[in-house]
Amino acid sequence: MDKNAKTLEDIFILNDKDLLLADFLTLPEGKDVELDLGCGKGGFAVALAQSHPERIILAADVMLGRLRKVRKKLNRAQAGNAYLLRVEARHLLGRILPDRSLARIHILCPDPWPKLRHRGHRLLCADFMMSINRVLREEGIFHFSTDDPEYRDAVVRQVMDSELFAPAPASVLDDVRDFKTEFERDWLAQGKTVTHFAWRALKNPFHGAH
Ligand SMILES: C[S@@+](CC[C@H](N)C(=O)[O-])C[C@H]1O[C@@H](n2cnc3c(N)ncnc32)[C@H](O)[C@@H]1O
């Protein structure tokens, strides 16, 4: 563990430190690594870690209080294959994670910021598509869900316009179909519909170009 990355109850506090993943975490070779980005209270990440002990699950969020709750759930579940990262999403995907390191990335019920003047706060925007593609291995899966029809349409457009992804068969989400995040449970309880999408990462023609 690098001395620059502090842990708090086994949460890596990365903030804006100029670290690469290998500086603070050695992942076992040959295992699939999945990321729950904006994991919130962690219902999804914990269920995934429990059901797939052979995989490595990274759960990331900016809110430390939420990550502490995830830590407790993981301890109770005795799931030792998940790592918690307190980090801003763009920093994680733009810098910390190596190229082509993830088998799947889950971005579930991110804040839709419905008001026009707040749209700039949205996590998923055209610029972010390149970062998602960079960290996914070729044919790796980008899994997205939302209850917000306008955000849904905007993200679908950005994904397709990027030409970095293609629709994946629904079966790539079969193993997680029953795992609901806390937000999805809330939306479903309110009678809303939550739509899930899966795309596979195409080889990025710009990757490695100078
Ligand atoms: C609407 S909640 C959804 C949480 C969880 N995925 C769920 O469905 O229950 C969005 C989460 O993303 C986190 N978040 C928002 N912007 C972020 C960013 N730029 N980097 C990392 N996490 C972020 C928030 O702290 C929050 O926990």
mmCIF file of N, CA and C in Angstrom, residues 131-179:
data_model
loop_
_atom_site.group_PDB
_atom_site.id
_atom_site.type_symbol
_atom_site.label_atom_id
_atom_site.label_comp_id
_atom_site.label_asym_id
_atom_site.label_seq_id
_atom_site.Cartn_x
_atom_site.Cartn_y
_atom_site.Cartn_z
ATOM 1 N N SER A 131 -13.640 7.795 -21.804
ATOM 2 C CA SER A 131 -13.044 7.254 -20.570
ATOM 3 C C SER A 131 -13.619 5.877 -20.257
ATOM 4 N N ILE A 132 -14.928 5.717 -20.445
ATOM 5 C CA ILE A 132 -15.546 4.408 -20.179
ATOM 6 C C ILE A 132 -14.952 3.371 -21.130
ATOM 7 N N ASN A 133 -14.830 3.751 -22.392
ATOM 8 C CA ASN A 133 -14.257 2.815 -23.367
ATOM 9 C C ASN A 133 -12.804 2.479 -23.020
ATOM 10 N N ARG A 134 -12.046 3.458 -22.560
ATOM 11 C CA ARG A 134 -10.618 3.235 -22.257
ATOM 12 C C ARG A 134 -10.432 2.169 -21.179
ATOM 13 N N VAL A 135 -11.256 2.225 -20.121
ATOM 14 C CA VAL A 135 -11.023 1.306 -18.997
ATOM 15 C C VAL A 135 -11.656 -0.074 -19.207
ATOM 16 N N LEU A 136 -12.592 -0.160 -20.153
ATOM 17 C CA LEU A 136 -13.198 -1.477 -20.429
ATOM 18 C C LEU A 136 -12.315 -2.244 -21.390
ATOM 19 N N ARG A 137 -12.189 -3.541 -21.142
ATOM 20 C CA ARG A 137 -11.473 -4.327 -22.140
ATOM 21 C C ARG A 137 -12.364 -4.442 -23.386
ATOM 22 N N GLU A 138 -11.769 -4.819 -24.493
ATOM 23 C CA GLU A 138 -12.553 -4.938 -25.715
ATOM 24 C C GLU A 138 -13.661 -5.960 -25.474
ATOM 25 N N GLU A 139 -14.877 -5.596 -25.835
ATOM 26 C CA GLU A 139 -16.076 -6.412 -25.606
ATOM 27 C C GLU A 139 -16.515 -6.401 -24.136
ATOM 28 N N GLY A 140 -15.833 -5.619 -23.308
ATOM 29 C CA GLY A 140 -16.294 -5.434 -21.929
ATOM 30 C C GLY A 140 -17.642 -4.712 -21.934
ATOM 31 N N ILE A 141 -18.378 -4.838 -20.840
ATOM 32 C CA ILE A 141 -19.779 -4.384 -20.823
ATOM 33 C C ILE A 141 -19.964 -3.100 -20.014
ATOM 34 N N PHE A 142 -20.652 -2.160 -20.631
ATOM 35 C CA PHE A 142 -21.080 -0.920 -19.972
ATOM 36 C C PHE A 142 -22.572 -1.083 -19.661
ATOM 37 N N HIS A 143 -22.889 -1.161 -18.371
ATOM 38 C CA HIS A 143 -24.267 -1.376 -17.897
ATOM 39 C C HIS A 143 -24.757 -0.078 -17.264
ATOM 40 N N PHE A 144 -25.884 0.419 -17.766
ATOM 41 C CA PHE A 144 -26.429 1.708 -17.313
ATOM 42 C C PHE A 144 -27.904 1.528 -17.017
ATOM 43 N N SER A 145 -28.389 2.195 -15.968
ATOM 44 C CA SER A 145 -29.831 2.183 -15.712
ATOM 45 C C SER A 145 -30.281 3.567 -15.266
ATOM 46 N N THR A 146 -31.536 3.854 -15.541
ATOM 47 C CA THR A 146 -32.120 5.115 -15.081
ATOM 48 C C THR A 146 -33.639 5.009 -15.079
ATOM 49 N N ASP A 147 -34.259 5.887 -14.277
ATOM 50 C CA ASP A 147 -35.723 5.988 -14.288
ATOM 51 C C ASP A 147 -36.152 7.217 -15.090
ATOM 52 N N ASP A 148 -35.182 8.008 -15.544
ATOM 53 C CA ASP A 148 -35.488 9.311 -16.132
ATOM 54 C C ASP A 148 -35.462 9.228 -17.667
ATOM 55 N N PRO A 149 -36.634 9.388 -18.308
ATOM 56 C CA PRO A 149 -36.696 9.177 -19.764
ATOM 57 C C PRO A 149 -35.801 10.138 -20.543
ATOM 58 N N GLU A 150 -35.708 11.370 -20.096
ATOM 59 C CA GLU A 150 -34.891 12.335 -20.852
ATOM 60 C C GLU A 150 -33.411 11.985 -20.750
ATOM 61 N N TYR A 151 -32.971 11.632 -19.540
ATOM 62 C CA TYR A 151 -31.565 11.237 -19.341
ATOM 63 C C TYR A 151 -31.267 9.958 -20.131
ATOM 64 N N ARG A 152 -32.221 9.022 -20.066
ATOM 65 C CA ARG A 152 -32.063 7.753 -20.804
ATOM 66 C C ARG A 152 -31.803 8.030 -22.288
ATOM 67 N N ASP A 153 -32.663 8.888 -22.892
ATOM 68 C CA ASP A 153 -32.513 9.158 -24.324
ATOM 69 C C ASP A 153 -31.196 9.867 -24.619
ATOM 70 N N ALA A 154 -30.807 10.787 -23.713
ATOM 71 C CA ALA A 154 -29.549 11.532 -23.932
ATOM 72 C C ALA A 154 -28.353 10.580 -23.878
ATOM 73 N N VAL A 155 -28.369 9.655 -22.918
ATOM 74 C CA VAL A 155 -27.234 8.729 -22.779
ATOM 75 C C VAL A 155 -27.183 7.770 -23.981
ATOM 76 N N VAL A 156 -28.337 7.256 -24.372
ATOM 77 C CA VAL A 156 -28.355 6.341 -25.537
ATOM 78 C C VAL A 156 -27.767 7.055 -26.755
ATOM 79 N N ARG A 157 -28.163 8.316 -26.932
ATOM 80 C CA ARG A 157 -27.644 9.095 -28.073
ATOM 81 C C ARG A 157 -26.121 9.257 -27.976
ATOM 82 N N GLN A 158 -25.650 9.617 -26.775
ATOM 83 C CA GLN A 158 -24.196 9.828 -26.608
ATOM 84 C C GLN A 158 -23.416 8.546 -26.863
ATOM 85 N N VAL A 159 -23.954 7.437 -26.359
ATOM 86 C CA VAL A 159 -23.257 6.163 -26.524
ATOM 87 C C VAL A 159 -23.158 5.818 -28.014
ATOM 88 N N MET A 160 -24.271 5.954 -28.722
ATOM 89 C CA MET A 160 -24.260 5.574 -30.137
ATOM 90 C C MET A 160 -23.449 6.569 -30.966
ATOM 91 N N ASP A 161 -23.579 7.866 -30.650
ATOM 92 C CA ASP A 161 -22.810 8.880 -31.398
ATOM 93 C C ASP A 161 -21.311 8.701 -31.220
ATOM 94 N N SER A 162 -20.909 8.153 -30.076
ATOM 95 C CA SER A 162 -19.466 8.011 -29.802
ATOM 96 C C SER A 162 -18.817 6.991 -30.739
ATOM 97 N N GLU A 163 -19.623 6.062 -31.235
ATOM 98 C CA GLU A 163 -19.125 4.956 -32.077
ATOM 99 C C GLU A 163 -18.087 4.099 -31.345
ATOM 100 N N LEU A 164 -18.142 4.133 -30.012
ATOM 101 C CA LEU A 164 -17.193 3.354 -29.205
ATOM 102 C C LEU A 164 -17.850 2.124 -28.595
ATOM 103 N N PHE A 165 -19.165 1.983 -28.807
ATOM 104 C CA PHE A 165 -19.917 0.891 -28.190
ATOM 105 C C PHE A 165 -20.940 0.352 -29.182
ATOM 106 N N ALA A 166 -21.347 -0.891 -28.951
ATOM 107 C CA ALA A 166 -22.446 -1.480 -29.724
ATOM 108 C C ALA A 166 -23.373 -2.180 -28.728
ATOM 109 N N PRO A 167 -24.664 -2.269 -29.057
ATOM 110 C CA PRO A 167 -25.574 -2.935 -28.131
ATOM 111 C C PRO A 167 -25.116 -4.365 -27.837
ATOM 112 N N ALA A 168 -25.246 -4.772 -26.581
ATOM 113 C CA ALA A 168 -24.876 -6.140 -26.185
ATOM 114 C C ALA A 168 -26.155 -6.942 -25.995
ATOM 115 N N PRO A 169 -26.094 -8.268 -26.154
ATOM 116 C CA PRO A 169 -27.302 -9.066 -25.899
ATOM 117 C C PRO A 169 -27.731 -8.932 -24.440
ATOM 118 N N ALA A 170 -29.039 -8.955 -24.214
ATOM 119 C CA ALA A 170 -29.567 -8.785 -22.847
ATOM 120 C C ALA A 170 -28.977 -9.818 -21.884
ATOM 121 N N SER A 171 -28.570 -10.963 -22.430
ATOM 122 C CA SER A 171 -28.079 -12.054 -21.580
ATOM 123 C C SER A 171 -26.816 -11.671 -20.793
ATOM 124 N N VAL A 172 -26.108 -10.618 -21.200
ATOM 125 C CA VAL A 172 -24.885 -10.251 -20.465
ATOM 126 C C VAL A 172 -25.219 -9.702 -19.078
ATOM 127 N N LEU A 173 -26.511 -9.420 -18.847
ATOM 128 C CA LEU A 173 -26.907 -8.944 -17.514
ATOM 129 C C LEU A 173 -27.697 -9.998 -16.743
ATOM 130 N N ASP A 174 -27.778 -11.211 -17.284
ATOM 131 C CA ASP A 174 -28.588 -12.252 -16.639
ATOM 132 C C ASP A 174 -28.200 -12.463 -15.182
ATOM 133 N N ASP A 175 -26.899 -12.438 -14.901
ATOM 134 C CA ASP A 175 -26.449 -12.758 -13.539
ATOM 135 C C ASP A 175 -26.738 -11.639 -12.535
ATOM 136 N N VAL A 176 -27.076 -10.430 -13.017
ATOM 137 C CA VAL A 176 -27.316 -9.317 -12.072
ATOM 138 C C VAL A 176 -28.754 -8.796 -12.139
ATOM 139 N N ARG A 177 -29.576 -9.486 -12.923
ATOM 140 C CA ARG A 177 -30.937 -8.973 -13.149
ATOM 141 C C ARG A 177 -31.724 -8.810 -11.843
ATOM 142 N N ASP A 178 -31.463 -9.673 -10.893
ATOM 143 C CA ASP A 178 -32.240 -9.608 -9.641
ATOM 144 C C ASP A 178 -31.609 -8.686 -8.593
ATOM 145 N N PHE A 179 -30.434 -8.141 -8.874
ATOM 146 C CA PHE A 179 -29.775 -7.272 -7.894
ATOM 147 C C PHE A 179 -30.245 -5.836 -8.109
#
